[in-house]
mmCIF file of C-alpha atoms in Angstrom:
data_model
loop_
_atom_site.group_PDB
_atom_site.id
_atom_site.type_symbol
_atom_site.label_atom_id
_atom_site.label_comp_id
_atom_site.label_asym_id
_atom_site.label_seq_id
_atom_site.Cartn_x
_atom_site.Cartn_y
_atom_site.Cartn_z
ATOM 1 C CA UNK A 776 0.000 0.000 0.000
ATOM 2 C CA UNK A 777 1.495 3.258 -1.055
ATOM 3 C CA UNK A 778 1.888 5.815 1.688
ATOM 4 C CA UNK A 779 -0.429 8.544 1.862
ATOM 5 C CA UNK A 780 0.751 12.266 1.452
ATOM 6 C CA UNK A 781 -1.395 15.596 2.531
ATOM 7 C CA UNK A 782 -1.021 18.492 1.170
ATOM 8 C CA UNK A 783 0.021 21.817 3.507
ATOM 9 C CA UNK A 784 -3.450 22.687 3.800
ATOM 10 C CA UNK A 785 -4.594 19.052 4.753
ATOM 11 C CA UNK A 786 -1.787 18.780 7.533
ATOM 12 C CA UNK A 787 -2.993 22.473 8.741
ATOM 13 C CA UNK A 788 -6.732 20.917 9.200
ATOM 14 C CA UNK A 789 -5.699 17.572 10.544
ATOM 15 C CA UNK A 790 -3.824 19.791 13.199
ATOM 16 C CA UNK A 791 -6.400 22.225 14.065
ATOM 17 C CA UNK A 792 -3.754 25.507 13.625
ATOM 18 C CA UNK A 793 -3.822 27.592 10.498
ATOM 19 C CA UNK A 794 -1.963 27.190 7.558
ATOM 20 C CA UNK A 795 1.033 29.857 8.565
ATOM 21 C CA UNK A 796 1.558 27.657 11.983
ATOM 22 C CA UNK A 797 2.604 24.916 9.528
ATOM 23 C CA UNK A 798 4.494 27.369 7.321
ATOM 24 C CA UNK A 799 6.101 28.368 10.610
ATOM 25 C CA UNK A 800 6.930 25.065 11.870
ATOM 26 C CA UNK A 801 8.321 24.203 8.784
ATOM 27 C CA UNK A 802 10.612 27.383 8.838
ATOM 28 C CA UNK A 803 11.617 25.792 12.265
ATOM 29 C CA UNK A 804 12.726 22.825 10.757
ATOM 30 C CA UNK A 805 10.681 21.373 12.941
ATOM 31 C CA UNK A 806 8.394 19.151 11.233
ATOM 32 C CA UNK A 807 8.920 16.534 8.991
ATOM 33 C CA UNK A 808 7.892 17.358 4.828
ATOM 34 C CA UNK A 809 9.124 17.374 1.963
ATOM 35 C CA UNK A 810 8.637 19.522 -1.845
ATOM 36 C CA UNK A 811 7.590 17.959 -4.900
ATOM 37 C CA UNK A 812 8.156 21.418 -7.322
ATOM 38 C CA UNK A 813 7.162 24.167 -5.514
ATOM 39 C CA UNK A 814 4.484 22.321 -2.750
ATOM 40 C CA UNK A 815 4.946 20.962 0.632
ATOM 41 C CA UNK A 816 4.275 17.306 1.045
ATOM 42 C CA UNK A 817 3.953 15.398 4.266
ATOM 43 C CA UNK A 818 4.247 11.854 4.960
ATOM 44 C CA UNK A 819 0.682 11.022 6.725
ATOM 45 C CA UNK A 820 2.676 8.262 8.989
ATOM 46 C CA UNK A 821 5.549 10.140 9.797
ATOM 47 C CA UNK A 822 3.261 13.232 10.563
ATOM 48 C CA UNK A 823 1.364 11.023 13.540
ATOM 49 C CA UNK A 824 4.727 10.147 14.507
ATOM 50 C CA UNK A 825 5.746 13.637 15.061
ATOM 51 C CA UNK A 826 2.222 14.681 16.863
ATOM 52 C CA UNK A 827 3.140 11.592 19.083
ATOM 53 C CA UNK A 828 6.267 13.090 20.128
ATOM 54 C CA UNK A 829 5.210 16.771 20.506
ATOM 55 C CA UNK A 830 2.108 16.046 22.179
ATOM 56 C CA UNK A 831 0.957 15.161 25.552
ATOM 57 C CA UNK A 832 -2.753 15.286 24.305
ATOM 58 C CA UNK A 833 -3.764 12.484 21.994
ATOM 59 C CA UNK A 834 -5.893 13.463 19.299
ATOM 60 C CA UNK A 835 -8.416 11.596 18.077
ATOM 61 C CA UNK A 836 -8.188 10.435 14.695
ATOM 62 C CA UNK A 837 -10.835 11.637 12.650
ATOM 63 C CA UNK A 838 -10.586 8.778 10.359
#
């Protein structure tokens, strides 16, 4: 099964923050993406990884 990749704007939702938090955190180095061409890409797996590790509040998947 292929890993699934969101978009900026889909990370930004699944988060809860606004899109410039993410641009932000990004800027920070902080989380974990990728470009394909000029567009942010993040790994959906490594993404919960990262939330695991910053987080002391699970979230609850809303899939």
């Amino acid at each position: 099964m292929p890993e699934q990749l969101l978009t900026l704007e889909q990370v930004a939702d699944y988060l809860n923050v606004d899109r410039f938090t993410v641009y932000r955190l990004l800027a920070d180095k902080d989380l974990p993406a990728f470009k394909v061409g000029n567009q942010w890409r993040f790994k959906k797996k490594l993404l919960e990884n990262w939330l695991k590790k910053n987080s002391n509040v699970q979230r609850k998947r809303s899939q």
